[in-house]
JSON list of C-alpha atoms in Angstrom, two decimals:
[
{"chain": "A", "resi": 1422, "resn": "UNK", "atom": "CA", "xyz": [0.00, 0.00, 0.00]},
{"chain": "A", "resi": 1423, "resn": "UNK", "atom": "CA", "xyz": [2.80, 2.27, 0.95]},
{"chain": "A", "resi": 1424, "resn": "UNK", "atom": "CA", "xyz": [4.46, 1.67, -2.43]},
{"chain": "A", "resi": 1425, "resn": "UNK", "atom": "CA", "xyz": [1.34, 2.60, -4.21]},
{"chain": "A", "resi": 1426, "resn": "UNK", "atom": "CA", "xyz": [0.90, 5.53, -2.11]},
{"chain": "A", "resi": 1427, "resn": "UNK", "atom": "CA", "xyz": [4.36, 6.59, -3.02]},
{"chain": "A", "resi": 1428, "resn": "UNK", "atom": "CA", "xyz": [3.88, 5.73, -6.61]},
{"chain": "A", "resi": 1429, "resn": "UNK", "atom": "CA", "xyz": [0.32, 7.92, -6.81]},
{"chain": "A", "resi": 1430, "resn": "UNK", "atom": "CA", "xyz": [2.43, 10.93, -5.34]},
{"chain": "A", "resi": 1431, "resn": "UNK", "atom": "CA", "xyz": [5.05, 10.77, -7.66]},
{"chain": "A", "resi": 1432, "resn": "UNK", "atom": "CA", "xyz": [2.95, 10.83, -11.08]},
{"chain": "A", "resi": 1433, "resn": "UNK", "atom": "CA", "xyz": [0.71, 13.52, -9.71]},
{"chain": "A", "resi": 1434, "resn": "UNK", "atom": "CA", "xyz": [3.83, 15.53, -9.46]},
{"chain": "A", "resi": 1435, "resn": "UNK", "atom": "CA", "xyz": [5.84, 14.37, -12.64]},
{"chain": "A", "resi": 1436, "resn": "UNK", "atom": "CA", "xyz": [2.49, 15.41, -14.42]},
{"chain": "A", "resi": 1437, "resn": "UNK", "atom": "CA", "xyz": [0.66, 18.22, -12.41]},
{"chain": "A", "resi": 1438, "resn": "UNK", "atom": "CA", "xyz": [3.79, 20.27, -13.20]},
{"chain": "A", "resi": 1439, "resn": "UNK", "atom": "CA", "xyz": [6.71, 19.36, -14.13]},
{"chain": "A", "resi": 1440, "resn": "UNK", "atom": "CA", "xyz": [6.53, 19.50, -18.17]},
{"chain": "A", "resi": 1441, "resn": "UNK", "atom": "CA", "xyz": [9.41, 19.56, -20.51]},
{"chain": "A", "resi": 1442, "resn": "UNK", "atom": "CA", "xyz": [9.68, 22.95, -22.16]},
{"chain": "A", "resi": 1443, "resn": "UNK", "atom": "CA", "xyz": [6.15, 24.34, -23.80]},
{"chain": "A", "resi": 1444, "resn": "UNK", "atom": "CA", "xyz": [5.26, 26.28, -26.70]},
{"chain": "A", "resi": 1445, "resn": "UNK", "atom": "CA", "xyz": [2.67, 28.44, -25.97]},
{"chain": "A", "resi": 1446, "resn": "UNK", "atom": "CA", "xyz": [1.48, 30.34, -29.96]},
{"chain": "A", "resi": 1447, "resn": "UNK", "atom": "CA", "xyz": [-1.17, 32.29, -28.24]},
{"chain": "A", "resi": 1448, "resn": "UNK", "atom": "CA", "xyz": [1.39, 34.74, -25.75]},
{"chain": "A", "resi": 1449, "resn": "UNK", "atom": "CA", "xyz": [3.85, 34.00, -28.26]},
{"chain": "A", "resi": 1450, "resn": "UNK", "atom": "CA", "xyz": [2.02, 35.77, -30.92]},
{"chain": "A", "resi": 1451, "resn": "UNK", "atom": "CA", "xyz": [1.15, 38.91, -28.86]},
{"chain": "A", "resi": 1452, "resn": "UNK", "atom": "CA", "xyz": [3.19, 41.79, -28.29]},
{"chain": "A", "resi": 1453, "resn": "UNK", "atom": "CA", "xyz": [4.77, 42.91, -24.89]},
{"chain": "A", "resi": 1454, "resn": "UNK", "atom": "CA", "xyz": [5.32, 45.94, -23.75]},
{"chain": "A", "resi": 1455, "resn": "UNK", "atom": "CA", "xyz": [8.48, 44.85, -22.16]},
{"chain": "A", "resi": 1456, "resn": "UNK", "atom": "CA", "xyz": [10.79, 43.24, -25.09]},
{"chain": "A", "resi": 1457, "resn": "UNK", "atom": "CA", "xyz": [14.33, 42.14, -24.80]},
{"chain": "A", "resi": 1458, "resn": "UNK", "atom": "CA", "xyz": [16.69, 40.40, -27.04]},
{"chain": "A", "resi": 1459, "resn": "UNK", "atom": "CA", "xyz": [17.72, 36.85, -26.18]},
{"chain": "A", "resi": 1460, "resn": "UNK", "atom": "CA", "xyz": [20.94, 38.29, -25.29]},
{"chain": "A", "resi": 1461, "resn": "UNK", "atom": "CA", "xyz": [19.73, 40.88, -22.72]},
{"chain": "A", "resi": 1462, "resn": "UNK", "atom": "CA", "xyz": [17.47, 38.52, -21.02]},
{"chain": "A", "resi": 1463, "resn": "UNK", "atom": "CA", "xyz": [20.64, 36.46, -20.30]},
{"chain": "A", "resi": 1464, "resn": "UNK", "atom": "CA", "xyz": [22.31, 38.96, -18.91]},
{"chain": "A", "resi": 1465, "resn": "UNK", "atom": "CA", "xyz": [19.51, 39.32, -16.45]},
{"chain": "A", "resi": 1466, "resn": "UNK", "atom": "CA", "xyz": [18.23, 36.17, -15.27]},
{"chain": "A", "resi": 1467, "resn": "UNK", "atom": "CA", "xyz": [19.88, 33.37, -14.03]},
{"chain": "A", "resi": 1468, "resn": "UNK", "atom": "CA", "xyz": [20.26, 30.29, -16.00]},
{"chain": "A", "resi": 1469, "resn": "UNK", "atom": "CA", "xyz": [17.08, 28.76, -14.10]},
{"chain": "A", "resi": 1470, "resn": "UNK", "atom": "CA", "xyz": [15.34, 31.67, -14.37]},
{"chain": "A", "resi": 1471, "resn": "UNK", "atom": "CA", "xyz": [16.01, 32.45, -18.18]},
{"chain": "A", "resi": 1472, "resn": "UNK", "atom": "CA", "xyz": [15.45, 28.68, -18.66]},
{"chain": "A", "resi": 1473, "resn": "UNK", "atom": "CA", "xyz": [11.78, 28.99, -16.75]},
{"chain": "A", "resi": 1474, "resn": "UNK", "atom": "CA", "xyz": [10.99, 32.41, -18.21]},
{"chain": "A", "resi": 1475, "resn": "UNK", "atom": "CA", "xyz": [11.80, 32.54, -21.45]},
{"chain": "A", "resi": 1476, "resn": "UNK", "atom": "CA", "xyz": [11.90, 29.09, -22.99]},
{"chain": "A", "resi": 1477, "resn": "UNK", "atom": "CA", "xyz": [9.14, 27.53, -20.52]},
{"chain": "A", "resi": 1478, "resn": "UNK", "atom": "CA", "xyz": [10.67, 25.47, -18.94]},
{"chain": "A", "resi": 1479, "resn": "UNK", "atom": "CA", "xyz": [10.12, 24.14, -15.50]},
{"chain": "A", "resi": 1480, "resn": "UNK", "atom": "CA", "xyz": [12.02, 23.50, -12.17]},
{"chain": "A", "resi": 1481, "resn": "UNK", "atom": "CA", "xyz": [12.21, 21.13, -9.70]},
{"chain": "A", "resi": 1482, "resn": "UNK", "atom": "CA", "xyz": [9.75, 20.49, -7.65]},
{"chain": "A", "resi": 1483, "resn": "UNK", "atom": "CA", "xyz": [10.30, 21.73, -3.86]},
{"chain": "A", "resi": 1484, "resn": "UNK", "atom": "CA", "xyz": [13.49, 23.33, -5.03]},
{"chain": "A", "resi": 1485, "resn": "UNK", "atom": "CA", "xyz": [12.14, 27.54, -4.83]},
{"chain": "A", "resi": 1486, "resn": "UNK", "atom": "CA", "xyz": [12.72, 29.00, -1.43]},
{"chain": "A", "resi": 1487, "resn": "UNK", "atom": "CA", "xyz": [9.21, 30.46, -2.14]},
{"chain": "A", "resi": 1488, "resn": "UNK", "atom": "CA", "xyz": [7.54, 27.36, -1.72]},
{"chain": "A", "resi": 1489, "resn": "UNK", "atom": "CA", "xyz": [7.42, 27.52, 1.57]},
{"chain": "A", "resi": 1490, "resn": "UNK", "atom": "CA", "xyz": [7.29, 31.76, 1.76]},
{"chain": "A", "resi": 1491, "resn": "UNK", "atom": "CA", "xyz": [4.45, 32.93, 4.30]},
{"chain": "A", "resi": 1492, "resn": "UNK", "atom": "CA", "xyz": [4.97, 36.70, 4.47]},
{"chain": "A", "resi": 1493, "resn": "UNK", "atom": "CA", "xyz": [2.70, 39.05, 3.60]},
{"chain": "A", "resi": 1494, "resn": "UNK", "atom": "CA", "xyz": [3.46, 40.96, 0.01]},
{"chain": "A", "resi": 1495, "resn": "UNK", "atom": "CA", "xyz": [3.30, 40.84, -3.73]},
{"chain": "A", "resi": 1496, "resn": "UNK", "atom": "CA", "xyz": [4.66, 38.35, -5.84]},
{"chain": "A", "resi": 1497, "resn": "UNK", "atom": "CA", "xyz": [6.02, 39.72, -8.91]},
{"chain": "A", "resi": 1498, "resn": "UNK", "atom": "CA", "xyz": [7.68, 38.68, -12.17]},
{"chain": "A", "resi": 1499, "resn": "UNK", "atom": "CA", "xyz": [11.02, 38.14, -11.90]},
{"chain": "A", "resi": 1500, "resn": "UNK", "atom": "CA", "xyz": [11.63, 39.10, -15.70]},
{"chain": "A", "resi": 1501, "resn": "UNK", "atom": "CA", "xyz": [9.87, 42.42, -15.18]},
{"chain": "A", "resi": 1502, "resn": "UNK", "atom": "CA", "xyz": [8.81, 43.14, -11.94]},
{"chain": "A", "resi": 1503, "resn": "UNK", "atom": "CA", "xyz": [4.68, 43.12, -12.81]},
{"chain": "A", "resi": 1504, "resn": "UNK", "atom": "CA", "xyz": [2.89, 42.17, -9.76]},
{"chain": "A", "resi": 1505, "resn": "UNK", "atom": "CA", "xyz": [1.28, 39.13, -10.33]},
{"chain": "A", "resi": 1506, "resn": "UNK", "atom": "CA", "xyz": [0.07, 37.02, -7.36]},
{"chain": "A", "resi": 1507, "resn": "UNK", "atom": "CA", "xyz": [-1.08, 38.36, -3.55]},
{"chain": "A", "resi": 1508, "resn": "UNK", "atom": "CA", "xyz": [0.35, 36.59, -0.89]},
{"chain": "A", "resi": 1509, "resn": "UNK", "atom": "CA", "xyz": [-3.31, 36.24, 0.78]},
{"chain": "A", "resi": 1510, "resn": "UNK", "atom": "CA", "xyz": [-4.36, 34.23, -2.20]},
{"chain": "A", "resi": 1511, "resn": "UNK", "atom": "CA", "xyz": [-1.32, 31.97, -1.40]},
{"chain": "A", "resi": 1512, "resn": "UNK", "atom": "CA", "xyz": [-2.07, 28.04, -0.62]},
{"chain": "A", "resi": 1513, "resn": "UNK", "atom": "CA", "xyz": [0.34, 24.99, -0.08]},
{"chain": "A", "resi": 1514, "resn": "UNK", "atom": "CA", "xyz": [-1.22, 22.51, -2.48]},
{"chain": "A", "resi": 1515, "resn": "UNK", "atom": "CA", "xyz": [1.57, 20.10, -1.52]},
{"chain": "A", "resi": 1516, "resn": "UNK", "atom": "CA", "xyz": [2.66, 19.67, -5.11]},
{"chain": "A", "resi": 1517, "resn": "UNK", "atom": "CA", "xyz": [6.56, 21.91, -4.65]},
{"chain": "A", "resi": 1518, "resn": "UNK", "atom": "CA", "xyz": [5.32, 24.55, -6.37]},
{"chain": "A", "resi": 1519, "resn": "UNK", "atom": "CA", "xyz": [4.38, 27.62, -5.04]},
{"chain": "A", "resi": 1520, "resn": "UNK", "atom": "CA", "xyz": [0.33, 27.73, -5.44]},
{"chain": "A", "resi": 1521, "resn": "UNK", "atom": "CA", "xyz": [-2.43, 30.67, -5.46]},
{"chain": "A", "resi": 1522, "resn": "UNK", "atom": "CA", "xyz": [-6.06, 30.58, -5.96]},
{"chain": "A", "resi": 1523, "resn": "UNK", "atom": "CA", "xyz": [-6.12, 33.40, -8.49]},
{"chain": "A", "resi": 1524, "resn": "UNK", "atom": "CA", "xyz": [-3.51, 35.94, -10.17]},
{"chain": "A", "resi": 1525, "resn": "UNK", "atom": "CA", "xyz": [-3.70, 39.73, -10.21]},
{"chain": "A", "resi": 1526, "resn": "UNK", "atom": "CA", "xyz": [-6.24, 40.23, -12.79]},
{"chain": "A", "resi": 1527, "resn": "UNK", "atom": "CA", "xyz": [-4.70, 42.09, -16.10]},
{"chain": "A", "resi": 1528, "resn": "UNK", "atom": "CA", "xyz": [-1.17, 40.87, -14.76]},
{"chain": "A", "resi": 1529, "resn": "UNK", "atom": "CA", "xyz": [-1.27, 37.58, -16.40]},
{"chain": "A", "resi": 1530, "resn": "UNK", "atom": "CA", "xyz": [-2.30, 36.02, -19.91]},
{"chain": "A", "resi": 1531, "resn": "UNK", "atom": "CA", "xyz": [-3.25, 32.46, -21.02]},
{"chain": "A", "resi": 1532, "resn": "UNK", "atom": "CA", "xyz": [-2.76, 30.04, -23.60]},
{"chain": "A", "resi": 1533, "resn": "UNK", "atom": "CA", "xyz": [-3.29, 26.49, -24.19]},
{"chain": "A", "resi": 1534, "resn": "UNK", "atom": "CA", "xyz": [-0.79, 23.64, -23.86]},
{"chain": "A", "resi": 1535, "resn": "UNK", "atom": "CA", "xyz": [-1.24, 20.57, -24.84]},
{"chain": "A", "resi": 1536, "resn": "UNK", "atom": "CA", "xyz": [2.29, 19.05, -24.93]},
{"chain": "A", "resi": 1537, "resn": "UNK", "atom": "CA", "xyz": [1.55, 16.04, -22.70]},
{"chain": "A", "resi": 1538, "resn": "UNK", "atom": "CA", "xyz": [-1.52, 14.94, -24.36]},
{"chain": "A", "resi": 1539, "resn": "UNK", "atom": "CA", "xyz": [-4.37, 16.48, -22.16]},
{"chain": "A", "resi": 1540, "resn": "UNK", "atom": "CA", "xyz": [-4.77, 20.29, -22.31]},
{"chain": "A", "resi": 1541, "resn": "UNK", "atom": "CA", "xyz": [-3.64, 22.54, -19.99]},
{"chain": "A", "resi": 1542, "resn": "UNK", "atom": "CA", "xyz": [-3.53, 26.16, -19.25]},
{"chain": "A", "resi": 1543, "resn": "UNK", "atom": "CA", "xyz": [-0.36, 27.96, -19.27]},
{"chain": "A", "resi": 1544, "resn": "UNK", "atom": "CA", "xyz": [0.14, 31.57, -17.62]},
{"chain": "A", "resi": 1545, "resn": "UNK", "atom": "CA", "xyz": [2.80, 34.03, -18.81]},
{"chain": "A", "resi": 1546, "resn": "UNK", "atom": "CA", "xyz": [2.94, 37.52, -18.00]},
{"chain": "A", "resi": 1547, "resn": "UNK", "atom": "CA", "xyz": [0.96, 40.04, -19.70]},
{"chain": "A", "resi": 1548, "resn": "UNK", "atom": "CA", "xyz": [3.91, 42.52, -19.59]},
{"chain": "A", "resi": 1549, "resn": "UNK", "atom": "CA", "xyz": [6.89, 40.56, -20.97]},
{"chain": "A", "resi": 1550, "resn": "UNK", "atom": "CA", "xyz": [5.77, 37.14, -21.75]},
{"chain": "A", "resi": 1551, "resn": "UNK", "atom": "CA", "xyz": [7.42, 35.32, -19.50]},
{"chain": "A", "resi": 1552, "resn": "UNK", "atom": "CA", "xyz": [6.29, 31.72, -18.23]},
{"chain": "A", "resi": 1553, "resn": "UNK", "atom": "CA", "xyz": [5.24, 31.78, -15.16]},
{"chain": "A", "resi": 1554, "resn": "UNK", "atom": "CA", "xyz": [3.38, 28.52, -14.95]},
{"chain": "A", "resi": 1555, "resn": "UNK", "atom": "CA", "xyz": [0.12, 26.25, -15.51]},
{"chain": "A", "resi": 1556, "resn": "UNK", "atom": "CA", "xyz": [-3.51, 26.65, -13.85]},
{"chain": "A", "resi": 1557, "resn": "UNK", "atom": "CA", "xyz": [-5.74, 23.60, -12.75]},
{"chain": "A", "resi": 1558, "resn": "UNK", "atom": "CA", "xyz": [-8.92, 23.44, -11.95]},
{"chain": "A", "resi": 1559, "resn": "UNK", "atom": "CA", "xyz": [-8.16, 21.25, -8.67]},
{"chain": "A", "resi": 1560, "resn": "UNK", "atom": "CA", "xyz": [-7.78, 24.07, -6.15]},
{"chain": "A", "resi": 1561, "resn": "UNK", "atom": "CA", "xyz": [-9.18, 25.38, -2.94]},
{"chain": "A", "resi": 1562, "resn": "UNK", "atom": "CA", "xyz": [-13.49, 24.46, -3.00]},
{"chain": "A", "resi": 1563, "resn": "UNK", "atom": "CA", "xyz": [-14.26, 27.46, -1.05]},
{"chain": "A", "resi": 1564, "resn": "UNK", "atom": "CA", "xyz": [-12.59, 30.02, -2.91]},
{"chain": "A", "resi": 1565, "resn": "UNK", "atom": "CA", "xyz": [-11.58, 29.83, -6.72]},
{"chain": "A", "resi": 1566, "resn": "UNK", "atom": "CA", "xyz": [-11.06, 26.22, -7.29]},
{"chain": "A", "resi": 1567, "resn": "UNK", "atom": "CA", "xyz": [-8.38, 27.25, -9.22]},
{"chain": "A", "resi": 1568, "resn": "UNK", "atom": "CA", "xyz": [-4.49, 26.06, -8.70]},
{"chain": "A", "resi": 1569, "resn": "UNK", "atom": "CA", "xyz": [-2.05, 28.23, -10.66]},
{"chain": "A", "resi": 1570, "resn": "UNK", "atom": "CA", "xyz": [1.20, 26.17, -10.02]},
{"chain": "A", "resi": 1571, "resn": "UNK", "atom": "CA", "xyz": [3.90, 28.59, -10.49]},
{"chain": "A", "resi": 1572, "resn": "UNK", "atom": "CA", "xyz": [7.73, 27.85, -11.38]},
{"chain": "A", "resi": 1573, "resn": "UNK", "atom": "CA", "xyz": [9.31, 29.98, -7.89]},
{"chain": "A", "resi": 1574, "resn": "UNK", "atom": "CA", "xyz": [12.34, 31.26, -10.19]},
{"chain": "A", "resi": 1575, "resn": "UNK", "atom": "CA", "xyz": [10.07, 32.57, -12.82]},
{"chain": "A", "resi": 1576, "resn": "UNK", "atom": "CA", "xyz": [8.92, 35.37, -9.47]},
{"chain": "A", "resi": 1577, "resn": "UNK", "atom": "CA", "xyz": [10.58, 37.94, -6.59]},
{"chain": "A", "resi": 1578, "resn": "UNK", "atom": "CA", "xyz": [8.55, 38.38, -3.89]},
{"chain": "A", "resi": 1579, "resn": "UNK", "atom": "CA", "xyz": [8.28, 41.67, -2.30]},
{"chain": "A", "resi": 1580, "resn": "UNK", "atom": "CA", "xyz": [7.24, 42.32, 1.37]},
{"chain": "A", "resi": 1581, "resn": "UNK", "atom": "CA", "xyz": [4.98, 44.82, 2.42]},
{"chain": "A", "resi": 1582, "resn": "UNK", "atom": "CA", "xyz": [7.56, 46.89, 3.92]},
{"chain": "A", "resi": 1583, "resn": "UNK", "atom": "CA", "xyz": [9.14, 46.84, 0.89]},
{"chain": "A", "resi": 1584, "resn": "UNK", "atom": "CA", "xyz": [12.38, 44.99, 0.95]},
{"chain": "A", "resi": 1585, "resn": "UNK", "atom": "CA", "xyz": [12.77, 42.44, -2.25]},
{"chain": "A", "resi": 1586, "resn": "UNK", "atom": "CA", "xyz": [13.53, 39.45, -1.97]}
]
């Protein structure tokens, strides 16, 4: 039982998540107000980062100091610095991703993925495009029910007394 146990937790999270890189046409196809060259965006991100944000990838799960981040600010893009998630709309879903019932309406655009076979809903953000993540439709009952499982490098979080971090 314990092996099947393990064996359930492990495809949820290979699958809820954890994708090889996407191709998302519809935020591909829009314009940004924030635009870089492939070069510049190197220059600013880290390799995980860049890797997350601009060629949608994913990391590891339980590997983003975020994950586990209960203060009270803003959540922003870490390509840009658009706020895009609230901390008060912040849940632990147990899946090693850091998880939020909803975004910051206007902040973040959609598209559909359907890489793995089943669709899914990827997020970027509206302001430069960059991957933030994929929404489910499995979260909290007595709020959204939405899960928008969010890569923690593709984000900075900043504290209500304003320190980044």
């Amino acid at each position: 039982m314990k092996f099947l146990s393990t064996l359930f937790v492990f495809s949820f999270l290979l699958f809820s998540c954890n994708a090889p890189a996407q191709k998302s046409k519809a935020a591909k196809q829009e314009t940004f107000k924030v635009t870089k060259t492939d070069a510049e965006w190197k220059a600013q991100l880290s390799p995980e980062a860049y890797n997350v944000l601009r060629h949608e990838g994913t990391e590891r799960a339980f590997t983003s100091e975020l994950n586990d981040n209960h203060r009270v600010g803003t959540y922003v893009c870490a390509g840009c610095g658009t706020p895009v998630f609230e901390s008060k709309h912040k849940f632990d879903s147990g899946t090693g991703w850091p998880s939020f019932d909803r975004e910051i309406k206007g902040n973040v655009v959609f598209s559909t993925d359907n890489k793995l076979g089943y669709t899914r809903t990827e997020e970027h953000c509206a302001t430069c495009g960059g991957h933030l993540g994929h929404m489910f439709n499995d979260g909290p009952k007595e709020t959204t029910g939405k899960r928008h499982c969010i890569n923690g490098v593709a984000l900075k979080f900043i504290p209500d007394n304003g320190e980044s971090k």
